[in-house]
Amino acid sequence: FLIHDLGMGLAAYPEGIHELTNTTIWADTFARISKERRNASTEEIRKHATHIVLRALHAKHAERLALISWGAENEKLYLINSPELRSAYGTIIGLIAHSHWWNSNELATRLPNSLGALETMPNAWGIDPVKIACILRVSDASHIDARRAPLMLKAFRKLSQYSEQHWTFQERLYQPRLKSERLVYTSKSSFSTGEFNSWWLCYDTLKMIDTELRNADTILGESNRQRFNARGVAGANNVTRLSQLITTDGWQPIDTQVRVGNVARLVRNLGGEQLYGRNLVVPLREMIQNSCDAIRARRVLESESDTWGEVCVKKGEDDDGIYIEVKDNGVGMSDAVLSGPFLDFGTSFWGTSMMHNEFPGLESKGFSSTGKFGIGFFSTFMWGEKIKVISR
C-alpha cells in the first residue's frame, strides 16, 4: 500500500532523471509534446514530458520498488530491510502495487490465487493477493474526504486551477458512513454557483469509487471470497439524490449527459453523407489512408524500406451481397484498440499514450500519421450497414 504511488516522484529512480529520460516512452512523449508545442523551450518540454512519464510509469515502476536499492554499493538501502522478507514477498508486493493501475478484470488472471507463509511464520498464515489488490484499489479510490485536503496545508501550497477544484470538494466532505452496503458521502457546507466545477468533479469521483467498489464486489463474489461490506456509493448514479447529500446553494445540478438511443443510425448519419457529402469514393480513400498509416508505422518499427508494404483492394460477392475488401500488412490492431479508439468517434489512436505503450519508439523515430481525427472508418457506412474487421 505504501509503495503503490511512490513512482510519481523522481526519488523513486535510483539514477534520478537520467534513468527516466533514457526510457523509450520518455523519448516518445518528448517527441509528441515537441510537435504540439512548437513555441515552447526545450526545458519546458522536458519538464512537461517528465511529469507525464512519471505518471504513466508510476504503477509499473512500483513493481520494482520493493526489490531495488539506493545508495553506494557498500551501503545499499532498501525499502524492506529484512532480506528474508524482501526475498519472500518483495515480488508479490510489487505486483500488487502495480495492479492498482490494471483493468480490474486482470486481477484474477495476473495475480496468483494464494501464497503460503514464510518458514518463520505460523503455517496457518497465508496471503490472498487478489483480495489485497481489491482492498488497495477501493481504499485508494475512496480516500477523498477532508483528511486528504487539510485547510492549513492548502494555505502553504500554490495550487493549479484543476488542483484547486479537487481540493475544494475534498475539504468540504465529511468522512463517509456505511449504510445499506453503500458509502454515504455528505458535505459540511453547500457548493456555491462559483464552485460548480468542484461539485461536478466530486460527482465524477464518486462515480469512479462506485465503479471500483462494484467491480471488487464482482471479483470477490464470483471467486467465493468474503465480500466487502461497502459495495457502492450512495447517489453515484443519481444527480438529484447526490445533490441532497452533497448540497448546493443557488443552483441545481441537472444530468445533461448526452445519450444515444440508436447508435447505428447516428453512426450512419455522422459517418455518411452528412459528413462527406455524396462522394462515394470517400470511404475508399479513408480506408486506404488508414492502411497506409499502418504500413508506414510498421516500416518505422521494423526499419523497412520506403517501398515495403502492400494495400490490396478487392471487390467480391457473398451471401450478403456485393462487398469491397481493403487489406494491408501494417501493424494491425490489438483488442484494446479495436474496442477503444477504433470505435470511439473522433478519437485517434496515433500519438496517444496507448500508441506509446503498444508501439514503443514509434513516435520518437519520427512517425506521423496521415489520419488525424479518428472518423475515417465511419465513412464506410456510406457503402452499407455491415462491416467486418479482421486483425491479427
CSV table of C-alpha atoms in Angstrom, one decimal:
chain,number,residue,atom,x,y,z
A,1,PHE,CA,0.0,0.0,0.0
A,2,LEU,CA,2.8,2.4,0.8
A,3,ILE,CA,4.7,2.0,-2.5
A,4,HIS,CA,1.8,1.9,-5.0
A,5,ASP,CA,2.2,5.6,-5.8
A,6,LEU,CA,5.8,6.2,-4.9
A,7,GLY,CA,6.8,6.1,-8.5
A,8,MET,CA,5.3,9.5,-9.0
A,9,GLY,CA,8.5,11.1,-7.8
A,10,LEU,CA,12.0,11.1,-9.3
A,11,ALA,CA,13.3,9.9,-5.9
A,12,ALA,CA,11.9,6.5,-6.8
A,13,TYR,CA,14.5,6.2,-9.5
A,14,PRO,CA,18.0,5.5,-8.0
A,15,GLU,CA,19.7,7.1,-11.0
A,16,GLY,CA,17.4,10.1,-11.0
A,17,ILE,CA,16.3,12.0,-14.1
A,18,HIS,CA,18.7,10.2,-16.4
A,19,GLU,CA,17.1,6.8,-15.7
A,20,LEU,CA,13.8,8.3,-16.7
A,21,THR,CA,15.0,10.2,-19.8
A,22,ASN,CA,16.7,7.1,-21.2
A,23,THR,CA,13.4,5.2,-21.5
A,24,THR,CA,11.6,4.8,-24.8
A,25,ILE,CA,8.3,6.2,-23.5
A,26,TRP,CA,10.1,9.4,-22.4
A,27,ALA,CA,11.6,9.9,-25.9
A,28,ASP,CA,8.1,9.2,-27.5
A,29,THR,CA,6.4,11.7,-25.1
A,30,PHE,CA,9.1,14.3,-25.7
A,31,ALA,CA,8.6,14.0,-29.5
A,32,ARG,CA,4.9,14.3,-29.2
A,33,ILE,CA,5.0,17.4,-27.0
A,34,SER,CA,7.6,19.0,-29.3
A,35,LYS,CA,5.1,18.6,-32.2
A,36,GLU,CA,2.2,20.1,-30.2
A,37,ARG,CA,4.1,22.9,-28.5
A,38,ARG,CA,6.5,24.2,-31.2
A,39,ASN,CA,7.0,27.6,-29.4
A,40,ALA,CA,7.9,26.0,-26.0
A,41,SER,CA,11.6,25.9,-24.9
A,42,THR,CA,13.4,22.6,-24.7
A,43,GLU,CA,13.5,22.9,-20.9
A,44,GLU,CA,9.7,23.4,-20.7
A,45,ILE,CA,9.1,20.4,-22.9
A,46,ARG,CA,11.5,18.3,-20.8
A,47,LYS,CA,9.7,19.3,-17.6
A,48,HIS,CA,6.3,18.5,-19.1
A,49,ALA,CA,7.5,15.2,-20.6
A,50,THR,CA,8.9,14.2,-17.2
A,51,HIS,CA,5.7,15.0,-15.4
A,52,ILE,CA,3.6,12.9,-17.9
A,53,VAL,CA,6.1,9.9,-18.0
A,54,LEU,CA,6.3,9.7,-14.2
A,55,ARG,CA,2.6,9.4,-14.0
A,56,ALA,CA,2.5,6.9,-16.9
A,57,LEU,CA,5.2,4.7,-15.4
A,58,HIS,CA,4.5,5.1,-11.7
A,59,ALA,CA,2.4,1.9,-11.3
A,60,LYS,CA,4.7,-0.2,-13.4
A,61,HIS,CA,7.7,1.2,-11.6
A,62,ALA,CA,6.1,0.3,-8.2
A,63,GLU,CA,6.6,-3.3,-9.1
A,64,ARG,CA,10.4,-2.8,-8.7
A,65,LEU,CA,10.4,-0.7,-5.6
A,66,ALA,CA,10.4,-3.5,-3.0
A,67,LEU,CA,13.5,-5.0,-4.6
A,68,ILE,CA,15.7,-2.2,-5.8
A,69,SER,CA,18.2,-0.3,-3.7
A,70,TRP,CA,19.5,3.2,-3.2
A,71,GLY,CA,22.9,4.5,-2.2
A,72,ALA,CA,26.5,3.4,-2.7
A,73,GLU,CA,27.5,-0.3,-3.3
A,74,ASN,CA,28.9,-0.7,0.2
A,75,GLU,CA,25.8,0.8,1.9
A,76,LYS,CA,22.7,-0.3,-0.1
A,77,LEU,CA,19.4,0.9,1.3
A,78,TYR,CA,16.1,-0.9,0.7
A,79,LEU,CA,12.5,-0.1,1.5
A,80,ILE,CA,12.2,-3.5,3.1
A,81,ASN,CA,15.2,-4.0,5.5
A,82,SER,CA,14.8,-7.7,6.1
A,83,PRO,CA,16.5,-9.8,3.3
A,84,GLU,CA,14.3,-12.8,4.2
A,85,LEU,CA,11.0,-10.8,3.9
A,86,ARG,CA,12.3,-8.9,0.8
A,87,SER,CA,13.2,-12.2,-1.0
A,88,ALA,CA,10.0,-14.0,0.0
A,89,TYR,CA,7.4,-11.2,-0.6
A,90,GLY,CA,9.1,-8.4,-2.5
A,91,THR,CA,7.9,-9.7,-5.9
A,92,ILE,CA,4.3,-10.1,-4.9
A,93,ILE,CA,4.3,-6.8,-3.0
A,94,GLY,CA,5.5,-5.1,-6.2
A,95,LEU,CA,2.9,-6.9,-8.4
A,96,ILE,CA,0.0,-5.9,-6.1
A,97,ALA,CA,1.3,-2.3,-6.0
A,98,HIS,CA,1.3,-2.3,-9.8
A,99,SER,CA,-2.1,-3.9,-10.1
A,100,HIS,CA,-3.9,-0.7,-8.9
A,101,TRP,CA,-3.4,0.6,-12.5
A,102,TRP,CA,-4.7,-2.5,-14.3
A,103,ASN,CA,-8.1,-3.1,-15.6
A,104,SER,CA,-10.0,-4.8,-12.7
A,105,ASN,CA,-10.7,-7.8,-14.9
A,106,GLU,CA,-7.0,-8.6,-14.9
A,107,LEU,CA,-6.6,-9.1,-11.1
A,108,ALA,CA,-7.8,-12.7,-11.1
A,109,THR,CA,-5.8,-13.7,-14.2
A,110,ARG,CA,-2.5,-11.9,-13.5
A,111,LEU,CA,-2.2,-12.4,-9.7
A,112,PRO,CA,-1.6,-15.8,-8.0
A,113,ASN,CA,-4.7,-17.2,-6.3
A,114,SER,CA,-2.9,-17.7,-2.9
A,115,LEU,CA,0.6,-17.8,-1.4
A,116,GLY,CA,1.8,-19.7,1.7
A,117,ALA,CA,3.7,-18.5,4.8
A,118,LEU,CA,7.4,-17.9,5.2
A,119,GLU,CA,9.2,-20.7,7.2
A,120,THR,CA,9.5,-18.4,10.3
A,121,MET,CA,5.7,-17.8,10.4
A,122,PRO,CA,2.8,-20.0,11.6
A,123,ASN,CA,1.8,-22.5,8.9
A,124,ALA,CA,-1.8,-21.3,9.1
A,125,TRP,CA,-0.9,-17.9,7.8
A,126,GLY,CA,-1.3,-17.2,4.1
A,127,ILE,CA,-1.7,-14.4,1.5
A,128,ASP,CA,-4.6,-13.8,-0.8
A,129,PRO,CA,-3.1,-11.4,-3.4
A,130,VAL,CA,-6.4,-10.8,-5.3
A,131,LYS,CA,-8.2,-9.7,-2.1
A,132,ILE,CA,-5.3,-7.5,-1.1
A,133,ALA,CA,-5.3,-5.9,-4.6
A,134,CYS,CA,-9.1,-5.3,-4.2
A,135,ILE,CA,-8.5,-3.6,-0.8
A,136,LEU,CA,-5.8,-1.4,-2.3
A,137,ARG,CA,-8.0,-0.3,-5.2
A,138,VAL,CA,-11.1,0.6,-3.2
A,139,SER,CA,-9.2,2.2,-0.3
A,140,ASP,CA,-7.1,4.3,-2.7
A,141,ALA,CA,-10.2,5.4,-4.6
A,142,SER,CA,-12.3,6.1,-1.5
A,143,HIS,CA,-9.8,8.3,0.3
A,144,ILE,CA,-11.2,11.7,-0.8
A,145,ASP,CA,-12.6,13.4,2.3
A,146,ALA,CA,-11.2,16.4,4.3
A,147,ARG,CA,-8.4,14.2,5.8
A,148,ARG,CA,-6.8,14.3,2.4
A,149,ALA,CA,-7.1,18.1,2.0
A,150,PRO,CA,-6.4,19.9,5.3
A,151,LEU,CA,-7.2,23.6,5.2
A,152,MET,CA,-3.9,24.7,6.7
A,153,LEU,CA,-1.9,22.8,4.1
A,154,LYS,CA,-3.8,24.4,1.3
A,155,ALA,CA,-2.6,27.8,2.6
A,156,PHE,CA,1.0,26.8,2.1
A,157,ARG,CA,0.6,25.5,-1.4
A,158,LYS,CA,0.4,27.2,-4.8
A,159,LEU,CA,-2.4,25.1,-6.5
A,160,SER,CA,-3.2,25.0,-10.2
A,161,GLN,CA,-6.8,25.7,-11.1
A,162,TYR,CA,-7.6,22.0,-11.5
A,163,SER,CA,-5.9,21.1,-8.2
A,164,GLU,CA,-7.9,23.9,-6.6
A,165,GLN,CA,-11.1,22.3,-7.7
A,166,HIS,CA,-10.0,18.9,-6.3
A,167,TRP,CA,-9.0,20.5,-3.0
A,168,THR,CA,-12.3,22.5,-2.8
A,169,PHE,CA,-14.6,19.5,-2.9
A,170,GLN,CA,-12.4,17.2,-0.8
A,171,GLU,CA,-12.0,19.7,2.1
A,172,ARG,CA,-15.8,20.0,2.1
A,173,LEU,CA,-16.6,16.3,2.7
A,174,TYR,CA,-17.2,14.5,6.0
A,175,GLN,CA,-15.8,11.0,6.4
A,176,PRO,CA,-18.1,8.6,4.6
A,177,ARG,CA,-20.5,6.4,6.5
A,178,LEU,CA,-21.6,2.9,5.6
A,179,LYS,CA,-25.4,2.5,5.2
A,180,SER,CA,-27.2,-0.3,3.4
A,181,GLU,CA,-23.9,-1.6,1.7
A,182,ARG,CA,-23.2,1.9,0.3
A,183,LEU,CA,-20.6,4.5,1.3
A,184,VAL,CA,-22.5,7.7,2.0
A,185,TYR,CA,-20.6,10.9,1.5
A,186,THR,CA,-22.0,14.2,2.8
A,187,SER,CA,-20.8,17.8,2.7
A,188,LYS,CA,-20.1,20.2,5.6
A,189,SER,CA,-21.5,23.2,3.6
A,190,SER,CA,-23.1,23.8,0.3
A,191,PHE,CA,-21.3,24.4,-3.0
A,192,SER,CA,-22.0,28.0,-4.4
A,193,THR,CA,-22.6,28.8,-8.0
A,194,GLY,CA,-18.9,29.7,-8.4
A,195,GLU,CA,-17.9,26.2,-7.2
A,196,PHE,CA,-20.0,24.2,-9.7
A,197,ASN,CA,-16.9,22.8,-11.3
A,198,SER,CA,-15.8,21.3,-8.0
A,199,TRP,CA,-19.2,19.8,-7.4
A,200,TRP,CA,-19.2,18.0,-10.8
A,201,LEU,CA,-15.6,16.9,-10.2
A,202,CYS,CA,-16.9,15.4,-6.9
A,203,TYR,CA,-19.7,13.7,-8.8
A,204,ASP,CA,-17.3,12.2,-11.3
A,205,THR,CA,-15.0,11.0,-8.5
A,206,LEU,CA,-17.9,9.3,-6.6
A,207,LYS,CA,-18.9,7.6,-9.8
A,208,MET,CA,-15.4,6.3,-10.1
A,209,ILE,CA,-15.4,5.0,-6.5
A,210,ASP,CA,-18.8,3.4,-7.1
A,211,THR,CA,-17.4,1.6,-10.1
A,212,GLU,CA,-14.3,0.3,-8.2
A,213,LEU,CA,-16.5,-1.0,-5.3
A,214,ARG,CA,-18.9,-2.8,-7.7
A,215,ASN,CA,-16.0,-4.3,-9.6
A,216,ALA,CA,-14.3,-5.5,-6.4
A,217,ASP,CA,-17.6,-7.0,-5.3
A,218,THR,CA,-18.0,-8.9,-8.5
A,219,ILE,CA,-14.4,-10.3,-8.3
A,220,LEU,CA,-14.7,-11.4,-4.7
A,221,GLY,CA,-18.2,-12.8,-5.1
A,222,GLU,CA,-17.5,-14.8,-8.2
A,223,SER,CA,-14.4,-16.3,-6.7
A,224,ASN,CA,-16.2,-17.2,-3.5
A,225,ARG,CA,-14.1,-14.8,-1.4
A,226,GLN,CA,-15.5,-12.8,1.5
A,227,ARG,CA,-17.1,-9.7,0.1
A,228,PHE,CA,-16.6,-6.2,1.4
A,229,ASN,CA,-19.3,-4.5,3.4
A,230,ALA,CA,-19.3,-1.5,1.1
A,231,ARG,CA,-20.4,-2.4,-2.4
A,232,GLY,CA,-21.2,1.0,-3.9
A,233,VAL,CA,-21.6,4.8,-3.3
A,234,ALA,CA,-24.9,6.4,-2.4
A,235,GLY,CA,-26.2,8.8,-5.1
A,236,ALA,CA,-23.3,8.0,-7.5
A,237,ASN,CA,-25.7,7.4,-10.4
A,238,ASN,CA,-28.4,9.9,-9.5
A,239,VAL,CA,-27.6,13.6,-9.7
A,240,THR,CA,-30.7,14.6,-7.8
A,241,ARG,CA,-30.1,12.2,-4.9
A,242,LEU,CA,-26.4,13.2,-4.7
A,243,SER,CA,-27.3,16.9,-4.5
A,244,GLN,CA,-29.3,16.1,-1.3
A,245,LEU,CA,-26.1,14.7,0.2
A,246,ILE,CA,-23.5,17.0,-1.4
A,247,THR,CA,-25.6,20.1,-1.2
A,248,THR,CA,-25.6,23.2,-3.5
A,249,ASP,CA,-26.6,26.8,-2.8
A,250,GLY,CA,-28.3,28.9,-5.5
A,251,TRP,CA,-28.2,26.4,-8.3
A,252,GLN,CA,-29.4,22.9,-9.1
A,253,PRO,CA,-27.3,20.2,-10.8
A,254,ILE,CA,-29.0,18.5,-13.7
A,255,ASP,CA,-27.8,15.5,-15.6
A,256,THR,CA,-27.3,16.6,-19.2
A,257,GLN,CA,-25.1,13.7,-20.3
A,258,VAL,CA,-25.7,13.1,-24.0
A,259,ARG,CA,-27.5,9.8,-24.7
A,260,VAL,CA,-27.8,7.9,-28.0
A,261,GLY,CA,-30.8,5.7,-28.4
A,262,ASN,CA,-30.0,4.5,-31.9
A,263,VAL,CA,-26.2,4.1,-32.3
A,264,ALA,CA,-26.3,2.6,-35.8
A,265,ARG,CA,-28.4,5.5,-37.2
A,266,LEU,CA,-26.2,8.1,-35.5
A,267,VAL,CA,-23.0,6.5,-37.0
A,268,ARG,CA,-24.6,6.3,-40.4
A,269,ASN,CA,-25.6,10.0,-40.2
A,270,LEU,CA,-22.3,11.2,-38.8
A,271,GLY,CA,-20.1,8.9,-40.9
A,272,GLY,CA,-22.0,9.2,-44.1
A,273,GLU,CA,-23.4,11.9,-46.4
A,274,GLN,CA,-23.9,14.4,-43.6
A,275,LEU,CA,-20.1,14.4,-43.0
A,276,TYR,CA,-18.7,13.7,-46.5
A,277,GLY,CA,-21.5,14.6,-48.9
A,278,ARG,CA,-22.4,12.2,-51.8
A,279,ASN,CA,-18.9,11.4,-52.8
A,280,LEU,CA,-18.9,7.6,-52.7
A,281,VAL,CA,-15.1,7.4,-53.3
A,282,VAL,CA,-14.5,8.9,-49.8
A,283,PRO,CA,-14.7,5.5,-47.9
A,284,LEU,CA,-12.1,4.0,-50.2
A,285,ARG,CA,-9.9,7.0,-49.7
A,286,GLU,CA,-10.2,6.8,-45.9
A,287,MET,CA,-9.6,3.1,-45.8
A,288,ILE,CA,-6.5,3.3,-48.0
A,289,GLN,CA,-5.2,6.2,-45.9
A,290,ASN,CA,-5.7,4.1,-42.7
A,291,SER,CA,-3.9,1.2,-44.3
A,292,CYS,CA,-1.0,3.4,-45.4
A,293,ASP,CA,-0.6,4.7,-41.9
A,294,ALA,CA,-0.4,1.1,-40.5
A,295,ILE,CA,2.2,0.2,-43.1
A,296,ARG,CA,4.3,3.2,-42.6
A,297,ALA,CA,4.2,2.6,-38.8
A,298,ARG,CA,5.5,-1.0,-39.4
A,299,ARG,CA,8.2,0.3,-41.8
A,300,VAL,CA,9.5,2.6,-39.0
A,301,LEU,CA,9.3,-0.1,-36.3
A,302,GLU,CA,11.0,-2.8,-38.4
A,303,SER,CA,13.3,-0.5,-40.3
A,304,GLU,CA,11.8,-1.5,-43.7
A,305,SER,CA,12.4,0.5,-46.9
A,306,ASP,CA,10.0,3.2,-48.2
A,307,THR,CA,8.7,0.8,-50.8
A,308,TRP,CA,7.9,-2.1,-48.4
A,309,GLY,CA,4.2,-2.9,-47.7
A,310,GLU,CA,1.0,-3.7,-49.6
A,311,VAL,CA,-2.5,-2.5,-49.7
A,312,CYS,CA,-4.9,-4.7,-51.6
A,313,VAL,CA,-8.4,-3.6,-52.7
A,314,LYS,CA,-10.8,-6.3,-53.8
A,315,LYS,CA,-14.5,-6.4,-54.9
A,316,GLY,CA,-16.5,-9.6,-54.4
A,317,GLU,CA,-19.9,-11.1,-53.6
A,318,ASP,CA,-21.1,-13.4,-50.8
A,319,ASP,CA,-24.4,-14.4,-49.2
A,320,ASP,CA,-25.0,-10.8,-48.0
A,321,GLY,CA,-24.4,-9.3,-51.4
A,322,ILE,CA,-21.5,-7.3,-53.0
A,323,TYR,CA,-18.7,-6.3,-50.8
A,324,ILE,CA,-15.4,-4.3,-51.0
A,325,GLU,CA,-12.4,-5.5,-49.1
A,326,VAL,CA,-9.4,-3.4,-48.1
A,327,LYS,CA,-6.4,-5.4,-46.8
A,328,ASP,CA,-3.0,-4.3,-45.6
A,329,ASN,CA,0.1,-5.8,-43.9
A,330,GLY,CA,0.7,-3.0,-41.5
A,331,VAL,CA,0.9,-3.1,-37.7
A,332,GLY,CA,-2.6,-4.4,-37.1
A,333,MET,CA,-4.8,-3.6,-34.1
A,334,SER,CA,-4.9,-5.1,-30.6
A,335,ASP,CA,-8.2,-6.0,-28.9
A,336,ALA,CA,-7.7,-2.8,-26.8
A,337,VAL,CA,-7.5,-0.6,-29.9
A,338,LEU,CA,-10.4,-2.4,-31.6
A,339,SER,CA,-12.7,-1.9,-28.6
A,340,GLY,CA,-11.3,1.5,-27.8
A,341,PRO,CA,-10.2,4.3,-30.1
A,342,PHE,CA,-11.2,2.4,-33.3
A,343,LEU,CA,-14.9,2.6,-32.2
A,344,ASP,CA,-14.7,6.0,-30.5
A,345,PHE,CA,-15.9,8.6,-33.0
A,346,GLY,CA,-13.5,11.4,-33.2
A,347,THR,CA,-10.7,9.7,-31.2
A,348,SER,CA,-7.5,8.8,-33.0
A,349,PHE,CA,-5.1,6.1,-31.8
A,350,TRP,CA,-2.0,7.8,-33.2
A,351,GLY,CA,0.0,10.0,-30.9
A,352,THR,CA,-1.7,8.8,-27.7
A,353,SER,CA,-0.3,7.1,-24.6
A,354,MET,CA,-1.9,3.9,-25.8
A,355,MET,CA,0.2,4.1,-29.0
A,356,HIS,CA,3.4,4.7,-26.9
A,357,ASN,CA,2.6,1.6,-24.9
A,358,GLU,CA,1.8,-0.7,-27.8
A,359,PHE,CA,4.5,0.6,-30.2
A,360,PRO,CA,7.4,1.9,-28.1
A,361,GLY,CA,9.8,4.1,-30.0
A,362,LEU,CA,7.4,4.8,-33.0
A,363,GLU,CA,6.8,8.4,-32.1
A,364,SER,CA,10.5,9.3,-31.3
A,365,LYS,CA,11.6,7.7,-34.6
A,366,GLY,CA,9.7,10.3,-36.5
A,367,PHE,CA,6.4,8.6,-37.4
A,368,SER,CA,3.5,10.9,-38.1
A,369,SER,CA,0.1,9.7,-39.2
A,370,THR,CA,-1.9,11.0,-42.2
A,371,GLY,CA,-5.2,10.4,-40.4
A,372,LYS,CA,-5.8,12.9,-37.6
A,373,PHE,CA,-9.3,12.9,-36.4
A,374,GLY,CA,-10.4,9.3,-35.8
A,375,ILE,CA,-13.5,9.5,-38.0
A,376,GLY,CA,-12.4,7.9,-41.3
A,377,PHE,CA,-13.6,4.4,-40.5
A,378,PHE,CA,-17.2,5.6,-40.1
A,379,SER,CA,-17.3,6.8,-43.7
A,380,THR,CA,-17.7,3.1,-44.6
A,381,PHE,CA,-21.3,3.2,-43.5
A,382,MET,CA,-21.9,5.2,-46.8
A,383,TRP,CA,-21.5,1.8,-48.5
A,384,GLY,CA,-23.5,-0.5,-46.4
A,385,GLU,CA,-24.7,-1.5,-42.9
A,386,LYS,CA,-22.5,-4.5,-42.3
A,387,ILE,CA,-18.8,-4.1,-41.6
A,388,LYS,CA,-16.3,-6.9,-40.8
A,389,VAL,CA,-13.0,-6.1,-39.3
A,390,ILE,CA,-10.2,-8.7,-39.0
A,391,SER,CA,-6.9,-8.1,-37.4
A,392,ARG,CA,-4.0,-10.3,-36.3
